[in-house]
PDB file of C-alpha atoms in Angstrom:
ATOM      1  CA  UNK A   1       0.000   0.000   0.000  1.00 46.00           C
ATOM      2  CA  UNK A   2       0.739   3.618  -0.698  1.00 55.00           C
ATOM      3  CA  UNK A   3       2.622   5.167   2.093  1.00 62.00           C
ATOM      4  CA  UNK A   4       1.482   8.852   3.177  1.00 73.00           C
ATOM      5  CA  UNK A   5       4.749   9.826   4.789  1.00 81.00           C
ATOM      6  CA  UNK A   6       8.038  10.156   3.192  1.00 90.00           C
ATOM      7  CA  UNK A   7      10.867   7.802   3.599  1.00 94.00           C
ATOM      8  CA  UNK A   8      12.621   8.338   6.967  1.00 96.00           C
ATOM      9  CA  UNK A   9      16.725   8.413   6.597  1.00 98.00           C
ATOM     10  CA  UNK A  10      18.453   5.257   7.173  1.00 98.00           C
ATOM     11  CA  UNK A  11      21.276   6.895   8.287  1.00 98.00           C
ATOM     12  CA  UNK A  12      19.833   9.044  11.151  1.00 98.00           C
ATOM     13  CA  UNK A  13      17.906   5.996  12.200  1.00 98.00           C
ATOM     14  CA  UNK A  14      20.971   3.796  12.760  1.00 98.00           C
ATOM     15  CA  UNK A  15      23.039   6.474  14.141  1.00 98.00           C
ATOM     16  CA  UNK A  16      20.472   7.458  16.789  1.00 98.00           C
ATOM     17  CA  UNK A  17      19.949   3.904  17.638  1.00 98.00           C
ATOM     18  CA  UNK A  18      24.037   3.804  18.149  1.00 98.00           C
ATOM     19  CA  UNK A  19      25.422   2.227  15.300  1.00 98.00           C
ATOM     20  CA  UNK A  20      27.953   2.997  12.701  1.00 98.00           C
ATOM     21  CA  UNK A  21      27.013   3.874   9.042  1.00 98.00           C
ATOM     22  CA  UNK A  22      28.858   3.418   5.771  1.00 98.00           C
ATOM     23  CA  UNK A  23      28.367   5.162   2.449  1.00 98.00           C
ATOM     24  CA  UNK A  24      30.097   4.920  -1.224  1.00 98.00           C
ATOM     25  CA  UNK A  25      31.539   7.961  -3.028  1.00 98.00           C
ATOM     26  CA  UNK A  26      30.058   8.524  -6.296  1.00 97.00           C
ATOM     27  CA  UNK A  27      32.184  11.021  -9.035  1.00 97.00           C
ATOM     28  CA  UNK A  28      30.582   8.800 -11.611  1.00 97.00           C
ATOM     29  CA  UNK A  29      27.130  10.444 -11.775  1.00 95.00           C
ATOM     30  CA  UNK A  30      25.358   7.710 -12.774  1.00 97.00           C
ATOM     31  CA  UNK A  31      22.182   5.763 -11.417  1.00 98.00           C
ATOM     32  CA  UNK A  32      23.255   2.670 -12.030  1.00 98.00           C
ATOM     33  CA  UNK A  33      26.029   2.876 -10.007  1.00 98.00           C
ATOM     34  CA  UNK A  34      23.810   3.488  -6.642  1.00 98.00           C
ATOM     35  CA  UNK A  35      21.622   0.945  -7.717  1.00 98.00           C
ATOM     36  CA  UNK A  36      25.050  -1.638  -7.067  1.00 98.00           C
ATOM     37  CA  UNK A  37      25.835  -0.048  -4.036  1.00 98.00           C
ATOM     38  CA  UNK A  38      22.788  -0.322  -2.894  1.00 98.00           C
ATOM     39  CA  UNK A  39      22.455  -4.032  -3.622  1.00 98.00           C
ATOM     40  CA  UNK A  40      25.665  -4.333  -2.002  1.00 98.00           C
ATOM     41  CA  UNK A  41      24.094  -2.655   1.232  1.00 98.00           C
ATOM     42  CA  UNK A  42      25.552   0.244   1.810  1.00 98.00           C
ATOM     43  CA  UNK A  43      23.810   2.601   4.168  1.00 98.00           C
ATOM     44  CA  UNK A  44      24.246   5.974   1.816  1.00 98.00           C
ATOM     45  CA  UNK A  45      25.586   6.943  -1.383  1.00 98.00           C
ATOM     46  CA  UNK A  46      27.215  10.575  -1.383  1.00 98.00           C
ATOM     47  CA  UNK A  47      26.478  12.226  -4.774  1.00 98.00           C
ATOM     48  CA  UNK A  48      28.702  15.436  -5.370  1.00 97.00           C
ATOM     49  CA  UNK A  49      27.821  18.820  -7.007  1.00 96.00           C
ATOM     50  CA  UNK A  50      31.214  20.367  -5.653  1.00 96.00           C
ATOM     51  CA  UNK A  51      33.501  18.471  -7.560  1.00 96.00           C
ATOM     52  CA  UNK A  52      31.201  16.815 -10.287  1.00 96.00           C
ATOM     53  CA  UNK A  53      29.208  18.583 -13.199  1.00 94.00           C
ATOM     54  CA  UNK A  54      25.693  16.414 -11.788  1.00 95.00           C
ATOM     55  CA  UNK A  55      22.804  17.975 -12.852  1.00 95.00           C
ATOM     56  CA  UNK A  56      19.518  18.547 -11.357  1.00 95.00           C
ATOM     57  CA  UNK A  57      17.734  15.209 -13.459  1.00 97.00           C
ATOM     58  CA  UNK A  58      20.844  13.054 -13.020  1.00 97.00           C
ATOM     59  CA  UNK A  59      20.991  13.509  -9.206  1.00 97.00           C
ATOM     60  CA  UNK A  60      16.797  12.725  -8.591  1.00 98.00           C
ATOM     61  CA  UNK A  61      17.549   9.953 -10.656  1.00 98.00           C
ATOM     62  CA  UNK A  62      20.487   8.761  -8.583  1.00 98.00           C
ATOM     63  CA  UNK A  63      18.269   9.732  -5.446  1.00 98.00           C
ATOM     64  CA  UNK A  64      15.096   7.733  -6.874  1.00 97.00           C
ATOM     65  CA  UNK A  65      17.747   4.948  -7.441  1.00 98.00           C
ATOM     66  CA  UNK A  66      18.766   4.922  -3.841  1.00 98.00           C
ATOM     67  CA  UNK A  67      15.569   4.805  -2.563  1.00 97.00           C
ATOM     68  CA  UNK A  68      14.470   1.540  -4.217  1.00 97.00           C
ATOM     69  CA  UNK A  69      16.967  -0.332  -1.774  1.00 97.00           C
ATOM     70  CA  UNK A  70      16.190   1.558   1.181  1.00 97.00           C
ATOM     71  CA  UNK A  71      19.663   3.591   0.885  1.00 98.00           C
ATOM     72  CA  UNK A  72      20.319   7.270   1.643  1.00 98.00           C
ATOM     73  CA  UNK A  73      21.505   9.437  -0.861  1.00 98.00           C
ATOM     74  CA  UNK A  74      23.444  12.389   0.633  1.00 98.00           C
ATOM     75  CA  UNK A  75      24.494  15.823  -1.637  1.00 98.00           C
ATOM     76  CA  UNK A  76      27.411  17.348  -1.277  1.00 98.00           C
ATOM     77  CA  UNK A  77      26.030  20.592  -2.588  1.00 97.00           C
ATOM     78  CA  UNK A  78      27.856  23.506  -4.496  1.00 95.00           C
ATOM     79  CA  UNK A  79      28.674  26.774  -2.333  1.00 91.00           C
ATOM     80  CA  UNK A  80      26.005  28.896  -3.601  1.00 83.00           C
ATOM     81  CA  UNK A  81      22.214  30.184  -3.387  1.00 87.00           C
ATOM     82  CA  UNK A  82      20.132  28.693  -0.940  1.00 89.00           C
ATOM     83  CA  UNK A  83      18.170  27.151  -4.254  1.00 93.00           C
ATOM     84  CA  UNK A  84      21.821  25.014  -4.572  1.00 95.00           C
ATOM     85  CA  UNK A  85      20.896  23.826  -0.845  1.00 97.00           C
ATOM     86  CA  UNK A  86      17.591  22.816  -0.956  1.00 96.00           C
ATOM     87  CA  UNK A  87      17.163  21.579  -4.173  1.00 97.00           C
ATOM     88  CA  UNK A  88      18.741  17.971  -3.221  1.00 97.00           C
ATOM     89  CA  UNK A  89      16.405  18.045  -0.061  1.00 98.00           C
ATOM     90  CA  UNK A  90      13.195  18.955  -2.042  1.00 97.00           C
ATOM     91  CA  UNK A  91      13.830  15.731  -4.398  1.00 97.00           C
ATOM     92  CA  UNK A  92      13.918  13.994  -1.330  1.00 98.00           C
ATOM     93  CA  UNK A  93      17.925  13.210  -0.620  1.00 98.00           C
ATOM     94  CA  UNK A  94      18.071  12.304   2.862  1.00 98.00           C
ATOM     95  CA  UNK A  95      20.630  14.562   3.342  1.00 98.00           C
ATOM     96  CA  UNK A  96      23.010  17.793   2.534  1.00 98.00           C
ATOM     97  CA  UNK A  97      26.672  18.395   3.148  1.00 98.00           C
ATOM     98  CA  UNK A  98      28.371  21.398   2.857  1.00 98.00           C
ATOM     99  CA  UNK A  99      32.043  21.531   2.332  1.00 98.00           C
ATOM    100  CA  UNK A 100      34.605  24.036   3.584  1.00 98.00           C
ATOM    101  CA  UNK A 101      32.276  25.375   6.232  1.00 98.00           C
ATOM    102  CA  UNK A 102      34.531  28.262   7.975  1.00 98.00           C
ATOM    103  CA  UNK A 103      32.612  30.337  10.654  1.00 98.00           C
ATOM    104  CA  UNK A 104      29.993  29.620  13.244  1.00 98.00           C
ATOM    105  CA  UNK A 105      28.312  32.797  11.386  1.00 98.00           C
ATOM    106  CA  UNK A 106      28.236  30.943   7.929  1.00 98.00           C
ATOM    107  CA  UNK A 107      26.916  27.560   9.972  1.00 98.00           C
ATOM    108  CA  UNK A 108      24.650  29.351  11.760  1.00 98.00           C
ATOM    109  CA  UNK A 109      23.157  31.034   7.847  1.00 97.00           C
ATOM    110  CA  UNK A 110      22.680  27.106   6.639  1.00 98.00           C
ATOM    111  CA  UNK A 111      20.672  26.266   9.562  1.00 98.00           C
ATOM    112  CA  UNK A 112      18.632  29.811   8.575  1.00 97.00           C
ATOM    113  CA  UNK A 113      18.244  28.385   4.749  1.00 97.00           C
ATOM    114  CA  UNK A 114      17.756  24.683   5.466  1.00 98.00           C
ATOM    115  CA  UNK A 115      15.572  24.102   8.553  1.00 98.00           C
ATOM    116  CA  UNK A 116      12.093  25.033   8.404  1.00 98.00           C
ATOM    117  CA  UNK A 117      10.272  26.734  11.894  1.00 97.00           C
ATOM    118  CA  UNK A 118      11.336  26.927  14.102  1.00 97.00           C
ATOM    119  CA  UNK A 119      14.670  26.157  13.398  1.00 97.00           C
ATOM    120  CA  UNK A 120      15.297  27.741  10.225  1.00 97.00           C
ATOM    121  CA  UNK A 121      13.495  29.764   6.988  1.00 97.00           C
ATOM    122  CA  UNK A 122      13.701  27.299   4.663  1.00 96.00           C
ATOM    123  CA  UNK A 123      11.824  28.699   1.468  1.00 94.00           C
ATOM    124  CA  UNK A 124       8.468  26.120   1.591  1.00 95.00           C
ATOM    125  CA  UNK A 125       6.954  24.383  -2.009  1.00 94.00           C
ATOM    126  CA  UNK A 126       5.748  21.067  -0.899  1.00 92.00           C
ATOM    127  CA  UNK A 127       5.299  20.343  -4.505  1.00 95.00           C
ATOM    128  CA  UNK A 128       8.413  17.664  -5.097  1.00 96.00           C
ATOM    129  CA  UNK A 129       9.008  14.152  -4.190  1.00 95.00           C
ATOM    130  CA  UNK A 130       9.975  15.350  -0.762  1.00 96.00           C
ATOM    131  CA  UNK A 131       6.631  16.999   0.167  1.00 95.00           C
ATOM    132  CA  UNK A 132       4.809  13.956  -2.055  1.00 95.00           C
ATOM    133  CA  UNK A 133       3.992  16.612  -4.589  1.00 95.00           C
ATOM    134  CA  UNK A 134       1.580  18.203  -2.220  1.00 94.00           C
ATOM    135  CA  UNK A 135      -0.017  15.020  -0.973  1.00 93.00           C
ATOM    136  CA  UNK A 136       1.510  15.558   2.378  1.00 94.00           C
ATOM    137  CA  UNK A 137       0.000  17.489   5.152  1.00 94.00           C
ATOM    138  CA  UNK A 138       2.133  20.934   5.491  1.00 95.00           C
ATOM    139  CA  UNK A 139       2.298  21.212   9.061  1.00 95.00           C
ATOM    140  CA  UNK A 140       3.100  17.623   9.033  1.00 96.00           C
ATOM    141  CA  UNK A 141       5.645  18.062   6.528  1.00 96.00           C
ATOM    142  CA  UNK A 142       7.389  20.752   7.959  1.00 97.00           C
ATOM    143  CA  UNK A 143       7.574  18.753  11.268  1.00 97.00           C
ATOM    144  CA  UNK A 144       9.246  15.657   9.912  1.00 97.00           C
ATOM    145  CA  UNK A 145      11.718  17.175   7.301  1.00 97.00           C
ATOM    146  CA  UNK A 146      13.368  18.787  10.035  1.00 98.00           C
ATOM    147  CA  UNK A 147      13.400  15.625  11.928  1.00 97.00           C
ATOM    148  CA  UNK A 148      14.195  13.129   9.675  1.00 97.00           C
ATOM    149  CA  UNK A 149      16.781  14.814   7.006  1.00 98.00           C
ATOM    150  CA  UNK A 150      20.485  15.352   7.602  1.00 98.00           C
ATOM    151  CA  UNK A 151      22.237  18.083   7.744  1.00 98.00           C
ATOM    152  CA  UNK A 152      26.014  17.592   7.317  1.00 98.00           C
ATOM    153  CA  UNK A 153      28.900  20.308   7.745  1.00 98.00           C
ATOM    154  CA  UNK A 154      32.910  20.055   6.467  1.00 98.00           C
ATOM    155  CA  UNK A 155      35.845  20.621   8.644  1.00 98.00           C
ATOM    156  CA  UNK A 156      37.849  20.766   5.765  1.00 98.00           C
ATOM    157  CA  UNK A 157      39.861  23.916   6.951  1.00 98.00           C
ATOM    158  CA  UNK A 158      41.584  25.388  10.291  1.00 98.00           C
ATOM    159  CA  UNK A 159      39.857  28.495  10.767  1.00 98.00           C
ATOM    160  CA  UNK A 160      36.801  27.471  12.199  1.00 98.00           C
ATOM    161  CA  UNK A 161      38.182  25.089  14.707  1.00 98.00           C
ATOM    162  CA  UNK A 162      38.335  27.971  17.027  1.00 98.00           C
ATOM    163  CA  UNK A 163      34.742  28.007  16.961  1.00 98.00           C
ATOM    164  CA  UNK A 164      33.852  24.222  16.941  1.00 98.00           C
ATOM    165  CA  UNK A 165      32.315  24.401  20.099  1.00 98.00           C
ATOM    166  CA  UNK A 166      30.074  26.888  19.470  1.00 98.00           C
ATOM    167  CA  UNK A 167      29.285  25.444  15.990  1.00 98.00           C
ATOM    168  CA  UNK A 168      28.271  21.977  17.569  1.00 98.00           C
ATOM    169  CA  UNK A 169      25.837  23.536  19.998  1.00 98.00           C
ATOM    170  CA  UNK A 170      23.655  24.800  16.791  1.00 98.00           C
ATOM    171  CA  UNK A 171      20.497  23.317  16.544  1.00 98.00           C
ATOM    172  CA  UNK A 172      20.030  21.959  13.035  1.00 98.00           C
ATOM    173  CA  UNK A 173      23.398  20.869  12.488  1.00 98.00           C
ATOM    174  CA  UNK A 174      23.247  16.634  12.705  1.00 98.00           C
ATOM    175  CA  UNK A 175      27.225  15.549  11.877  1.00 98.00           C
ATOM    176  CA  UNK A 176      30.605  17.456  11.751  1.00 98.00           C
ATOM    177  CA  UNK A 177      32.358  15.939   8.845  1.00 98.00           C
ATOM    178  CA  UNK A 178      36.160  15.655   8.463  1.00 98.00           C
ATOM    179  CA  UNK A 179      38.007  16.357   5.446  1.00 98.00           C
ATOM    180  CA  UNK A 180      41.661  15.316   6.104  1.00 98.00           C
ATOM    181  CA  UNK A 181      42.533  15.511   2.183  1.00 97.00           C
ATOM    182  CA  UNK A 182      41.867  19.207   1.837  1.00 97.00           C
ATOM    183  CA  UNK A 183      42.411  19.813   5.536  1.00 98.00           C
ATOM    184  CA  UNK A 184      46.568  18.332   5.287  1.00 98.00           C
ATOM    185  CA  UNK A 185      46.737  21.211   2.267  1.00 97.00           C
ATOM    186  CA  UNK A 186      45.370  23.431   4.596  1.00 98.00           C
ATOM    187  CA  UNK A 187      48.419  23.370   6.981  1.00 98.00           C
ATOM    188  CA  UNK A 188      50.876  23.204   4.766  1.00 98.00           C
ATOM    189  CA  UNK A 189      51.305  19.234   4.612  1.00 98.00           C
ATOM    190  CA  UNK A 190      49.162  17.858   1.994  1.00 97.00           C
ATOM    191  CA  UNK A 191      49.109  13.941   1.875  1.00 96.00           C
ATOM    192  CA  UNK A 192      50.787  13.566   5.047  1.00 97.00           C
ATOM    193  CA  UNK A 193      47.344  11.765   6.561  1.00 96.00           C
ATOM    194  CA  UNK A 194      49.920  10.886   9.551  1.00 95.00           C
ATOM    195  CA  UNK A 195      50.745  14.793  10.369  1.00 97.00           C
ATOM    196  CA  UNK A 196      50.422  15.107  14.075  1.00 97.00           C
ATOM    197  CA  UNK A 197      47.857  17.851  13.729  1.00 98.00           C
ATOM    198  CA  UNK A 198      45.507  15.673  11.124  1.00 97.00           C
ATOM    199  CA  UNK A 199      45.499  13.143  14.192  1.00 97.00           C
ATOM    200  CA  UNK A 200      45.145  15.779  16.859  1.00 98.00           C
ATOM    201  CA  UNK A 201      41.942  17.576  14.752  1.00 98.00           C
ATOM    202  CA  UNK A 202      40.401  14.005  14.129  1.00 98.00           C
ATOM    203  CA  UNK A 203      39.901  13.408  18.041  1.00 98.00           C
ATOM    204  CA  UNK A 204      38.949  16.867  18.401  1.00 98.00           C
ATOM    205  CA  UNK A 205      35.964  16.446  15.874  1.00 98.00           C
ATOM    206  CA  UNK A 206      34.574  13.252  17.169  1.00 98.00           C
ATOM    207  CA  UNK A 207      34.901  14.515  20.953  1.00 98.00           C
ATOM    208  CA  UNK A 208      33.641  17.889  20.250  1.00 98.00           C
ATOM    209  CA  UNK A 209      30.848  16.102  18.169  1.00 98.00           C
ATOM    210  CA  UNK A 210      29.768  14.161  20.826  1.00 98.00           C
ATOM    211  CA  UNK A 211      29.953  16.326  23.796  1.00 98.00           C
ATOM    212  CA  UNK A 212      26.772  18.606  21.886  1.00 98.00           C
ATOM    213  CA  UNK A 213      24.546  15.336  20.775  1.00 98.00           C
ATOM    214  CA  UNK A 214      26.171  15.477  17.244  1.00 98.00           C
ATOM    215  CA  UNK A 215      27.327  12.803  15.105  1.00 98.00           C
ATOM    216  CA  UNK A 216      31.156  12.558  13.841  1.00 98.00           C
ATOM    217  CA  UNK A 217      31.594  11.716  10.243  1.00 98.00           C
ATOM    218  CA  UNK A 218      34.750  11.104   7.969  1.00 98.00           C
ATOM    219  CA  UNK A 219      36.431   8.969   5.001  1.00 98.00           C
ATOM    220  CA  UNK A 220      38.055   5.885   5.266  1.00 96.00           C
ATOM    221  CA  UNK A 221      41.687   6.699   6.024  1.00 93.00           C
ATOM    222  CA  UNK A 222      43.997   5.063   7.859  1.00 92.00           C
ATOM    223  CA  UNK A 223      41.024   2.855   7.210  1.00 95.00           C
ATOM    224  CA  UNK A 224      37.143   1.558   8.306  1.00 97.00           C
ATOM    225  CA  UNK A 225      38.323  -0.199  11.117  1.00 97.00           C
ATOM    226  CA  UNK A 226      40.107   2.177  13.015  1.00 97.00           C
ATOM    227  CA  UNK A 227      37.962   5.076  12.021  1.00 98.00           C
ATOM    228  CA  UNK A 228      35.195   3.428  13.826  1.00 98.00           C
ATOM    229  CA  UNK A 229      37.642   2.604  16.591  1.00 98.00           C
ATOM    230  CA  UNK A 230      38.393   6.391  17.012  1.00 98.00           C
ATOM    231  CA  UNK A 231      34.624   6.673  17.579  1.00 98.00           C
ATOM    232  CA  UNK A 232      33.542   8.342  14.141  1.00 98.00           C
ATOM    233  CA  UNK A 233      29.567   7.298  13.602  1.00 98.00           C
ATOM    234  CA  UNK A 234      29.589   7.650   9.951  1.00 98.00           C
ATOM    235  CA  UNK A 235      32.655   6.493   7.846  1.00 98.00           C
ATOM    236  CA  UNK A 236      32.492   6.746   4.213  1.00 98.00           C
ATOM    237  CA  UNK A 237      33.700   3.561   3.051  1.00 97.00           C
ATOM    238  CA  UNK A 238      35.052   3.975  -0.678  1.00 96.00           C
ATOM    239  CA  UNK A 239      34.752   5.265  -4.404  1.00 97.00           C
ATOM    240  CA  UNK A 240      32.934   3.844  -7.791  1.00 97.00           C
ATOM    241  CA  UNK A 241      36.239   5.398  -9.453  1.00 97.00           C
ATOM    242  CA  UNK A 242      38.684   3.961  -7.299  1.00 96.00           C
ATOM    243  CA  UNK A 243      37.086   0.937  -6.836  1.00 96.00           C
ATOM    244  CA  UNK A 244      36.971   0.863 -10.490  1.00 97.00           C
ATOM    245  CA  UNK A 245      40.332   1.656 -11.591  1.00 97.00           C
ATOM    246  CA  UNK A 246      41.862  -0.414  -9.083  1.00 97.00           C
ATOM    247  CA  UNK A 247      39.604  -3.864 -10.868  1.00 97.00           C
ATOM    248  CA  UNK A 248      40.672  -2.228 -14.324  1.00 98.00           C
ATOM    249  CA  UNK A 249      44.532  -1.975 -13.180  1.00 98.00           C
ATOM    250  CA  UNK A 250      44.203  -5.445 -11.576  1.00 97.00           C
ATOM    251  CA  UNK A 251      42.970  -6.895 -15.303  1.00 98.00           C
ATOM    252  CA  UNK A 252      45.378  -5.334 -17.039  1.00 98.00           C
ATOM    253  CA  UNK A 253      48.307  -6.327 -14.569  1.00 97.00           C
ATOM    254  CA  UNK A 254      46.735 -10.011 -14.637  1.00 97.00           C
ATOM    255  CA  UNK A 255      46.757  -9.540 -18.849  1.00 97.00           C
ATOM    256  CA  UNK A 256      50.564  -8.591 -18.751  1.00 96.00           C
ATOM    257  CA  UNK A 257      51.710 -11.282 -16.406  1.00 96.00           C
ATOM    258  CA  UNK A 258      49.622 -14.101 -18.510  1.00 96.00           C
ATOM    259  CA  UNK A 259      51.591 -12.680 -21.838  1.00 94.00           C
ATOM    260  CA  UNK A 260      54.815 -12.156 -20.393  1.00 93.00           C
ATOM    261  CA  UNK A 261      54.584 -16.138 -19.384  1.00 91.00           C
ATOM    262  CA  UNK A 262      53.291 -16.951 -23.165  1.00 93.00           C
ATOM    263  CA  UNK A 263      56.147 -15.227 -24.472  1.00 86.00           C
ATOM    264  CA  UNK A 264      58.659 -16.422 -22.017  1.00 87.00           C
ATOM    265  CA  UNK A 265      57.209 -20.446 -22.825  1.00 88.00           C
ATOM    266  CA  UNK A 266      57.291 -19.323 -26.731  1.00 82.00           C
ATOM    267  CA  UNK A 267      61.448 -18.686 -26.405  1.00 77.00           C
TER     268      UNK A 267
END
């Protein structure tokens, strides 16, 4: 039967229940591709508009995609207008995440742009797959978007460490996310995922995180295991073009080896 609510996130339901989520990276844009992952069980599949040239129809496709396995889809939006925000909520994504998030001031403005009352503004249509194209009561709508749909901020930079405190005590903020690829550029050490400092701002996250009722997110690096270990809730566990040049590299390497041994037999 026809359900009358929306689908609740997977994501926030495991985490608030106190287990650890994993998602797949996706530069690939293509529906397909979160259809496998979703097969495979992953918990979310992170679709990006910062780094990626995904357009509005590809992503609700990837989104619709998720959906039919019961995974998240998550948007890593482009800095922008707050129409480049709530678009991926409004075709239902369970969640947003915004990268390079630097103040407490410009945390405090997403809140304003992506929570409805009374936690935010959020400009109101109700007329997309998130709102059931106006099949779902308003008040009721407004009520469990802001409970059921992730928002996601970047650590991706020093400067608003000084304020982390203060950022994880906003209502409407769900997970602090840690960037250590653009964050080791950042201070000067780019690659060095050992640095004493990426180490030292990884505990600080999840700690900080947790002491305000937030959830602590990053990639997989050292790897899943200890990530999980160091107490991060939501580890993002891999990449459709990693995963896919590493089984194309592994082919080819297999390939050479095999006619290599043919032409070594053949002398």
């Amino acid at each position: 039967m026809f359900s009358t609510f929306p689908r609740k996130s997977r994501v926030l339901d495991k985490m608030r229940a106190g287990k650890k989520v994993i998602s797949f990276k996706s530069n690939l844009s293509c529906p397909r591709v979160a259809e496998i992952a979703g097969i495979s069980g992953f918990d979310a599949f992170w679709i990006c508009q910062e780094h990626v040239p995904t357009d509005q129809n590809t992503m609700e496709n990837i989104i619709r995609a998720g959906k039919i396995y019961d995974m998240d889809t998550i948007v890593r939006v482009a800095k922008g207008c707050y129409s480049d925000y709530i678009r991926p909520l409004e075709a239902d994504a369970a969640g947003i995440m915004i990268p390079h998030l630097m103040s407490w001031e410009e945390a405090a403005e997403i809140v304003h742009t992506v929570r409805f009352h009374p936690t935010g503004l959020r400009p109101v249509d109700g007329g997309n797959a998130d709102g059931l194209y106006c099949q779902f009561d308003f008040k009721e709508y407004i009520r469990f978007m802001n409970e059921n749909r992730l928002v996601i901020v970047q650590i991706e930079d020093p400067e608003p460490l000084s304020e982390l405190d203060k950022i994880c005590q906003l209502d409407g903020i769900d997970m602090i996310f840690f960037g250590p690829g653009d964050f080791s550029q950042a201070i000067g050490h780019p690659a060095e995922f050992d640095h004493p400092e990426i180490g030292r701002v990884r505990k600080l996250v999840v700690e900080t995180a947790h002491k305000y009722g937030k959830f602590a997110g990053t990639v997989s690096l050292p790897s899943l295991k200890e990530c999980f270990l160091e107490g991060f809730d939501f580890v993002n566990g891999g990449a459709d073009v990693t995963a896919l040049g590493s089984h194309c590299s592994r082919i080819v390497e297999n390939y050479n080896q095999i006619n290599n041994d043919l032409l070594s037999q053949a002398q």
